[in-house]
Amino acid sequence: MWSMTSTGTTTSPDSAAQTADRRRWFALAIVMTAAFMDLVDVTIVNIAIPSIQRDAGASFSQIQWITAGYALAFAAGLITGGRLGDIHGRRRLFLVGIGGFTLASALCGFAANPEMLVASRILQGGMAAMMVPQVLSIVHATFPAHERGKVFGLFGAIVGLGAVSGPLLGALLTEWNLFGLEWRPIFLINLPVGVVAFLLGSRFITESKAPRALKLDLVGVALVTLGLLMLLYPLTRGRELGWPLWGYVSMAGALVVFAALVAYERRKAARDGSPLVELSLFRVKSFAAGIAVQTVFGIALGVFFLVWTLYMQVGLGWSPLRAGLTGVPFSIAVSVAAGMSVQKLVPRFGRKVLQAGALLMAVGVLLYVWESGRYGQHIAPWQMALPLVVMGVGMGLIVAPLTDAVLSEVPREHAGSASGLINTVQQMGNALGLGLVSVVFFGEIGDRLTPAQVGPAFVDAFRHALLWVAAVLVVIFALMAALPRRPAQHVEGAGEQPADQARESESHSEPELVG
């Protein structure tokens, strides 16, 4: 059958199909670019933190909030961003997110003081929470099931590329000091990419919505955000302010807020079936343990990556480029081990692979502590390679298969809510870890140091913080014992609902699959 276009020319079904095919691959490239921007933005900022501190005059608590503020806003908005995409359209929310992310990047790049930079980073994290959950949702709506394996393989490659290129790009942009802008190009580089992605996305991405969208749980979002702020703000400011009484009251009050969240979510689930947190999921032992693993793992990563950057650039006095290049073996090890764990190791050895990953990371961390103590400020990048590779392999064995292991006994109809919650708590754990840096790292550094004392003090504080990270990894190893021996996707609850209802449940959950 032939059809007439608006210009009066004829098109065959084959040519129309080719055009549609080209459009969806353009759409894929656009959403993958957005995912890459988010991944790079997290790692690129870490490497530039010491330069931001020197140039902008930021305090220790402010540099924590430059990273923790982003993670907190991202975590608090993830599930809401997915729900908004369900209700108002994933293409529309993606465009709002990438437009806002680009604007926030400009505000970060032109920030006049540390306070403006922190506020702009919080806005940037909130916009990422609108943008990122739509990525896999758009993939689900655009590609048939038999093609998604290829697409997710590309997504994995993008994740690996972002992990490797972020620190290097941040180091190069900071080192080059383009136009005398110091660290600012790490944010301004998002502007042309974001504008192009917005323009192309508005043209090539097809709109999609859930057939019967869930309602927004704004009270749940408010309670989660309030509880985290009451916990994180005193942690980050407490040392500077001499640990005032109000800080302890605030942290204790956070527990009350979280208890109120649980009570409210239970009532909301009974009333309209659309809570922010699906509490029934915690009855699944492996899921509850997995959520604990994700949270604690996020804490460990939040502590490590910030203190590692400060150790190399402030404690050792290295340039951003030297520090960025030092991290390359770690990033490569993570990427290689992640691929092997999913494809070959986990199908054969099950949860033992994840437990081995936690132990390997702990061994790598302790090896790093030993080498840092042995060589002091004279340590060379090549001497760090062994502990970093051991840590990277351990991390790769965990990060890739962990989500599947956590979801393996979750009913299929709750897979989307569970995935959204997993990604949210990992980001919250990351924000909490960044807040704890003031206790486990800055708490070991004296307030008044001479220039000669700064290096040794940062080296000692780094070793102290890493001992805490090793202890956390041992806790993670213990928690992993509650994960299923051999993950098998959604073995429980599948097939218990009619096919049309199952499809509708999946359409609700698609926006929550990315974190």
XYZ file of C-alpha atoms in Angstrom:
515
model
C 0.000 0.000 0.000
C 1.346 3.456 -0.988
C 0.726 6.741 0.805
C 1.026 10.422 -0.157
C 3.221 12.773 1.878
C 2.340 16.423 2.531
C 4.511 17.428 -0.443
C 2.627 15.165 -2.791
C 5.375 12.561 -3.221
C 4.700 8.877 -2.783
C 6.374 6.741 -0.140
C 6.490 2.982 0.087
C 5.978 1.060 3.325
C 9.663 0.073 3.181
C 10.868 3.677 3.029
C 8.482 4.677 5.816
C 9.825 1.822 7.945
C 13.404 2.913 7.210
C 12.551 6.478 8.276
C 10.979 5.200 11.506
C 14.024 2.992 12.084
C 16.362 5.947 11.634
C 14.262 8.064 13.991
C 14.419 5.544 16.826
C 18.179 5.129 16.528
C 18.535 8.916 16.602
C 16.299 8.913 19.687
C 18.520 6.257 21.286
C 21.656 8.296 20.601
C 20.031 11.360 22.194
C 18.898 9.658 25.415
C 22.252 7.849 25.706
C 23.989 11.216 25.382
C 21.897 12.506 28.290
C 22.773 9.448 30.400
C 26.443 9.992 29.528
C 26.199 13.665 30.581
C 24.865 12.650 33.994
C 27.522 9.956 34.523
C 30.369 12.235 33.485
C 29.047 15.133 35.556
C 29.393 13.156 38.800
C 32.982 12.012 38.155
C 34.143 15.207 36.458
C 33.245 17.313 39.510
C 35.127 15.069 41.962
C 38.443 15.592 40.195
C 37.970 19.394 40.167
C 36.943 19.760 43.837
C 40.383 20.946 45.108
C 40.565 23.534 42.304
C 37.048 24.752 43.195
C 38.073 25.035 46.836
C 41.163 27.099 46.003
C 39.633 29.344 43.333
C 36.184 29.919 44.867
C 37.311 29.919 48.497
C 34.860 27.166 49.428
C 34.900 25.736 52.957
C 35.193 22.004 53.632
C 31.451 21.724 54.291
C 30.682 23.596 51.067
C 32.793 21.252 48.937
C 30.938 18.351 50.528
C 27.621 19.963 49.571
C 28.797 20.545 45.989
C 28.721 16.753 45.596
C 26.242 15.733 48.316
C 23.666 18.354 47.249
C 23.565 16.895 43.749
C 23.244 13.322 45.082
C 20.509 14.296 47.558
C 18.400 16.159 44.981
C 18.911 13.335 42.483
C 17.870 10.682 45.012
C 14.833 12.603 46.282
C 13.525 13.253 42.772
C 14.181 9.937 41.000
C 10.898 8.164 41.608
C 8.933 11.413 41.258
C 10.649 12.033 37.913
C 9.598 8.582 36.738
C 6.003 9.118 37.852
C 5.851 12.525 36.141
C 7.027 10.879 32.918
C 4.269 8.310 33.306
C 1.617 10.996 33.724
C 2.733 13.838 31.442
C 4.791 11.961 28.845
C 8.348 10.651 28.911
C 9.518 12.760 25.970
C 8.166 15.912 27.598
C 9.826 15.179 30.950
C 13.069 14.217 29.225
C 13.127 17.580 27.442
C 12.265 19.453 30.669
C 15.045 17.542 32.445
C 17.758 18.063 29.841
C 16.786 21.722 29.386
C 16.895 22.313 33.136
C 20.134 20.333 33.478
C 21.746 22.516 30.807
C 20.525 25.719 32.488
C 21.760 24.507 35.891
C 25.148 23.664 34.317
C 25.376 27.265 33.078
C 24.544 28.550 36.584
C 27.250 26.276 38.034
C 29.768 27.500 35.458
C 29.038 31.163 36.153
C 28.575 30.806 39.934
C 29.756 33.984 41.676
C 30.412 32.303 45.037
C 30.354 28.864 46.724
C 26.770 29.349 47.952
C 25.524 29.900 44.395
C 27.492 26.863 43.211
C 25.941 24.626 45.884
C 22.417 25.878 45.042
C 23.045 25.361 41.307
C 24.321 21.818 41.940
C 21.150 21.007 43.896
C 19.098 22.303 40.952
C 21.253 20.254 38.580
C 20.608 17.089 40.616
C 16.866 17.776 40.600
C 16.860 18.213 36.818
C 18.887 15.009 36.385
C 16.155 13.269 38.387
C 13.625 14.438 35.785
C 15.853 13.413 32.841
C 17.533 10.134 33.794
C 14.449 7.996 34.693
C 13.059 8.586 31.190
C 16.070 6.987 29.422
C 15.127 3.307 29.769
C 11.434 4.208 29.621
C 11.951 5.719 26.170
C 13.993 2.655 25.167
C 11.131 0.379 26.308
C 8.604 2.433 24.354
C 10.771 2.700 21.214
C 12.377 -0.724 20.805
C 10.714 -4.161 20.717
C 11.762 -6.706 23.340
C 14.003 -8.710 20.971
C 16.165 -5.653 20.265
C 16.562 -4.416 23.826
C 19.486 -6.740 24.589
C 21.558 -4.949 21.956
C 20.411 -1.571 23.291
C 21.242 -2.415 26.915
C 24.657 -3.627 25.761
C 25.227 -0.177 24.272
C 24.028 1.373 27.528
C 26.589 -0.703 29.466
C 29.324 0.516 27.129
C 28.220 4.121 27.727
C 28.385 3.568 31.499
C 31.931 2.205 31.180
C 32.964 5.065 28.907
C 31.528 7.617 31.341
C 33.424 6.060 34.263
C 36.733 6.202 32.392
C 36.367 9.528 30.573
C 34.810 11.620 33.380
C 37.922 11.951 35.586
C 40.195 12.412 32.552
C 37.972 15.055 30.988
C 37.681 16.866 34.312
C 41.442 16.743 34.783
C 42.169 18.058 31.295
C 39.630 20.889 31.466
C 40.901 21.954 34.882
C 44.552 21.654 33.868
C 44.134 23.594 30.626
C 42.458 26.542 32.436
C 40.636 27.514 29.231
C 40.259 31.308 28.842
C 41.421 31.666 32.439
C 38.156 30.104 33.668
C 39.875 27.628 36.035
C 37.363 24.830 36.903
C 34.303 26.413 35.252
C 34.588 24.613 31.859
C 33.729 21.294 33.566
C 30.167 22.647 33.798
C 30.100 24.867 30.715
C 30.972 21.914 28.453
C 27.410 20.657 29.093
C 25.899 23.702 27.363
C 26.458 22.869 23.662
C 25.785 19.167 24.267
C 22.569 19.906 26.164
C 21.261 22.406 23.606
C 21.861 20.013 20.694
C 20.300 17.090 22.601
C 17.236 19.219 23.447
C 16.717 20.316 19.827
C 17.214 16.823 18.383
C 15.171 15.202 21.165
C 12.180 17.427 20.439
C 12.338 16.247 16.830
C 13.200 12.557 16.991
C 11.892 11.163 20.312
C 8.369 9.741 20.138
C 6.037 10.622 23.021
C 4.747 7.818 25.259
C 2.736 7.600 28.478
C 1.494 4.879 30.806
C -2.101 3.739 30.062
C -3.204 4.429 33.653
C -0.566 6.456 35.444
C -0.039 6.320 39.195
C -0.554 9.449 41.273
C 2.299 11.517 42.667
C 3.187 11.045 46.334
C 4.446 14.562 47.061
C 4.097 14.114 50.831
C 6.352 11.051 50.639
C 8.960 12.996 48.642
C 8.803 15.867 51.160
C 9.257 13.516 54.139
C 12.209 11.701 52.523
C 13.925 14.981 51.650
C 13.270 16.532 55.076
C 14.575 13.445 56.895
C 17.762 13.359 54.834
C 18.394 17.086 55.277
C 17.905 16.801 59.042
C 20.490 13.991 59.036
C 23.010 15.360 56.513
C 23.165 19.057 57.389
C 24.390 18.534 60.972
C 26.872 15.897 59.752
C 28.475 18.243 57.229
C 28.415 21.417 59.367
C 28.829 19.850 62.823
C 32.646 19.817 62.925
C 32.942 23.440 61.787
C 30.360 24.597 64.334
C 31.781 22.579 67.259
C 29.007 19.921 67.235
C 26.199 22.050 68.734
C 23.248 20.529 70.584
C 20.790 21.399 67.798
C 22.754 19.127 65.457
C 22.169 16.074 67.656
C 18.501 17.040 68.063
C 18.160 17.347 64.273
C 19.743 13.928 63.640
C 17.486 12.314 66.252
C 14.495 14.107 64.715
C 15.382 12.601 61.339
C 14.561 9.163 62.751
C 11.117 10.472 63.796
C 10.557 11.830 60.276
C 11.492 8.466 58.727
C 9.102 6.703 61.124
C 6.364 9.143 60.046
C 7.237 8.332 56.406
C 6.698 4.616 57.018
C 3.335 5.231 58.721
C 2.183 7.585 55.958
C 3.269 5.254 53.159
C 1.397 2.373 54.769
C -1.811 4.445 54.880
C -1.344 5.730 51.338
C -0.824 2.208 49.970
C -4.117 1.149 51.579
C -5.936 4.285 50.342
C -4.973 4.577 46.631
C -2.203 2.061 45.923
C 0.368 4.652 44.816
C 2.906 5.149 47.624
C 6.390 6.513 46.997
C 7.843 3.460 48.753
C 6.166 0.069 48.280
C 6.556 -1.213 51.869
C 5.296 -4.710 51.018
C 8.564 -5.264 49.145
C 10.453 -5.374 52.438
C 8.697 -8.635 53.301
C 10.935 -10.239 50.667
C 14.076 -11.115 52.637
C 16.477 -10.826 49.700
C 15.069 -7.430 48.710
C 15.316 -6.006 52.232
C 18.913 -7.228 52.479
C 19.657 -5.907 48.999
C 18.345 -2.443 49.889
C 20.634 -2.474 52.934
C 23.562 -3.519 50.708
C 22.838 -0.753 48.178
C 22.566 1.894 50.900
C 25.751 0.871 52.698
C 27.598 0.433 49.393
C 26.573 3.977 48.444
C 28.003 5.222 51.760
C 31.334 3.486 51.089
C 31.594 4.937 47.570
C 30.583 8.425 48.748
C 33.355 8.455 51.351
C 36.040 6.910 49.140
C 35.783 9.003 45.995
C 35.798 12.393 47.738
C 38.664 11.622 50.149
C 40.645 9.950 47.342
C 40.543 13.144 45.268
C 41.512 15.328 48.231
C 44.318 12.925 49.175
C 45.929 13.032 45.733
C 45.540 16.720 44.972
C 45.841 18.324 48.415
C 47.716 15.721 50.447
C 50.188 14.754 47.709
C 50.048 18.029 45.791
C 49.364 16.338 42.448
C 47.884 18.154 39.469
C 44.303 17.282 38.420
C 45.687 15.554 35.282
C 48.066 13.349 37.262
C 45.264 12.437 39.664
C 42.885 11.707 36.760
C 45.382 9.461 34.985
C 46.069 7.596 38.228
C 42.409 6.537 38.327
C 42.396 5.009 34.819
C 43.457 1.462 35.958
C 40.615 1.532 38.496
C 38.004 2.505 35.891
C 39.215 -0.097 33.386
C 39.213 -2.812 36.068
C 35.610 -1.931 37.022
C 34.452 -2.110 33.378
C 36.183 -5.423 32.606
C 35.104 -7.134 35.827
C 31.513 -5.896 35.439
C 31.246 -7.515 32.004
C 32.727 -10.811 33.199
C 30.578 -10.975 36.333
C 27.270 -10.682 34.476
C 28.109 -12.829 31.463
C 30.187 -15.651 32.956
C 30.691 -15.648 36.715
C 27.286 -14.997 38.301
C 25.426 -17.592 36.158
C 27.925 -20.169 37.426
C 28.715 -19.129 41.004
C 25.729 -16.976 42.032
C 25.975 -14.660 45.038
C 29.509 -15.877 45.864
C 30.689 -13.564 43.078
C 29.214 -10.526 44.841
C 30.646 -11.613 48.191
C 34.045 -12.135 46.567
C 33.731 -8.618 45.147
C 33.138 -7.131 48.610
C 36.141 -8.981 50.038
C 38.340 -7.993 47.087
C 37.380 -4.343 47.533
C 38.198 -4.567 51.253
C 41.576 -6.184 50.463
C 42.307 -3.463 47.892
C 41.392 -0.738 50.385
C 43.641 -2.233 53.102
C 46.459 -2.619 50.577
C 46.024 1.065 49.714
C 46.195 1.961 53.433
C 49.439 0.010 53.780
C 51.069 1.508 50.690
C 49.982 5.022 51.637
C 51.553 4.572 55.063
C 54.734 3.003 53.702
C 55.490 5.584 51.007
C 53.830 8.636 52.576
C 53.903 11.729 50.390
C 56.465 10.146 48.071
C 54.092 7.501 46.712
C 54.004 7.269 42.907
C 50.975 6.588 40.674
C 52.352 3.199 39.596
C 52.559 2.144 43.254
C 48.823 2.839 43.578
C 47.981 0.711 40.530
C 47.802 -2.641 42.364
C 45.383 -1.628 45.136
C 43.277 0.340 42.641
C 43.024 -2.615 40.232
C 42.099 -4.971 43.105
C 39.451 -2.499 44.279
C 38.204 -1.977 40.711
C 37.810 -5.709 40.078
C 35.939 -6.063 43.369
C 33.635 -3.164 42.558
C 32.971 -4.521 39.049
C 31.952 -7.890 40.494
C 29.345 -6.085 42.639
C 27.862 -3.206 40.646
C 26.749 -5.049 37.514
C 24.879 -8.063 39.003
C 23.695 -6.513 42.284
C 20.402 -5.083 41.004
C 19.377 -8.404 39.422
C 20.259 -10.226 42.647
C 18.138 -7.831 44.705
C 15.184 -8.090 42.292
C 15.343 -11.841 41.722
C 12.651 -12.746 44.308
C 10.527 -9.605 43.857
C 7.105 -10.162 42.221
C 7.155 -9.078 38.592
C 4.354 -6.561 39.082
C 6.525 -4.651 41.583
C 9.767 -4.782 39.576
C 9.598 -1.140 38.529
C 8.921 0.208 42.025
C 11.691 -2.005 43.394
C 14.205 -0.815 40.773
C 13.360 2.808 41.455
C 13.801 2.267 45.182
C 17.154 0.509 44.696
C 18.538 3.378 42.655
C 17.130 5.952 45.081
C 18.638 4.409 48.228
C 22.034 4.044 46.540
C 22.020 7.776 45.771
C 20.854 8.508 49.317
C 23.660 6.313 50.660
C 26.094 8.232 48.481
C 24.840 11.543 49.897
C 25.135 10.162 53.435
C 28.698 8.962 52.726
C 29.630 12.423 51.468
C 28.186 13.874 54.675
C 30.209 11.435 56.790
C 33.437 12.674 55.180
C 33.394 15.532 57.702
C 33.550 12.942 60.495
C 35.901 10.230 59.162
C 38.233 12.512 57.142
C 38.036 16.191 58.085
C 37.573 15.221 61.733
C 41.146 13.873 61.663
C 42.603 17.098 60.258
C 43.526 19.943 62.608
C 41.830 23.308 62.141
C 45.048 25.305 62.020
C 47.764 23.711 59.926
C 50.938 25.240 58.620
C 51.615 24.631 54.894
C 54.173 21.990 55.860
C 51.593 20.124 57.965
C 48.812 19.988 55.341
C 50.262 17.121 53.270
C 50.998 14.702 56.135
C 47.652 15.552 57.797
C 45.691 14.737 54.626
C 47.638 11.493 54.111
C 46.888 10.371 57.681
C 43.221 11.358 57.363
C 42.971 9.434 54.069
C 44.291 6.272 55.717
C 41.873 6.722 58.635
C 38.899 7.170 56.282
C 39.896 4.088 54.270
C 39.864 1.941 57.411
C 36.216 2.972 57.843
C 35.531 2.087 54.191
C 37.098 -1.370 54.716
C 34.886 -1.916 57.779
C 31.792 -0.952 55.776
C 32.761 -3.436 53.039
C 32.951 -6.227 55.637
C 29.395 -5.304 56.713
C 28.329 -5.474 53.049
C 29.869 -8.954 52.755
C 27.794 -10.105 55.753
C 24.559 -8.577 54.406
C 25.069 -10.322 51.052
C 24.498 -13.685 52.766
C 20.761 -12.890 52.655
C 20.753 -12.504 48.850
C 19.531 -15.466 46.752
C 22.178 -18.114 46.051
C 21.467 -17.939 42.322
C 19.557 -14.883 41.067
C 16.700 -15.675 38.700
C 14.686 -12.684 37.483
C 11.258 -12.319 39.052
C 10.589 -15.944 39.961
C 7.959 -14.990 42.502
C 4.567 -13.631 41.583
C 5.001 -13.956 37.836
C 1.932 -15.134 36.061
C -0.355 -14.378 38.997
C -2.175 -11.605 37.150
C -3.877 -11.437 33.771
C -1.656 -10.638 30.824
C -3.240 -7.247 30.152
C -2.873 -6.247 33.804
C 0.747 -7.397 33.800
C 1.486 -5.286 30.730
C -0.124 -2.298 32.422
C 1.944 -2.869 35.585
C 5.107 -2.975 33.508
C 4.163 0.252 31.752
C 3.774 1.929 35.157
C 7.144 0.711 36.259
C 9.207 1.530 33.181
C 10.106 5.097 34.240
C 11.574 3.856 37.503
C 14.102 1.467 36.007
C 17.000 3.932 35.839
C 18.746 5.588 38.709
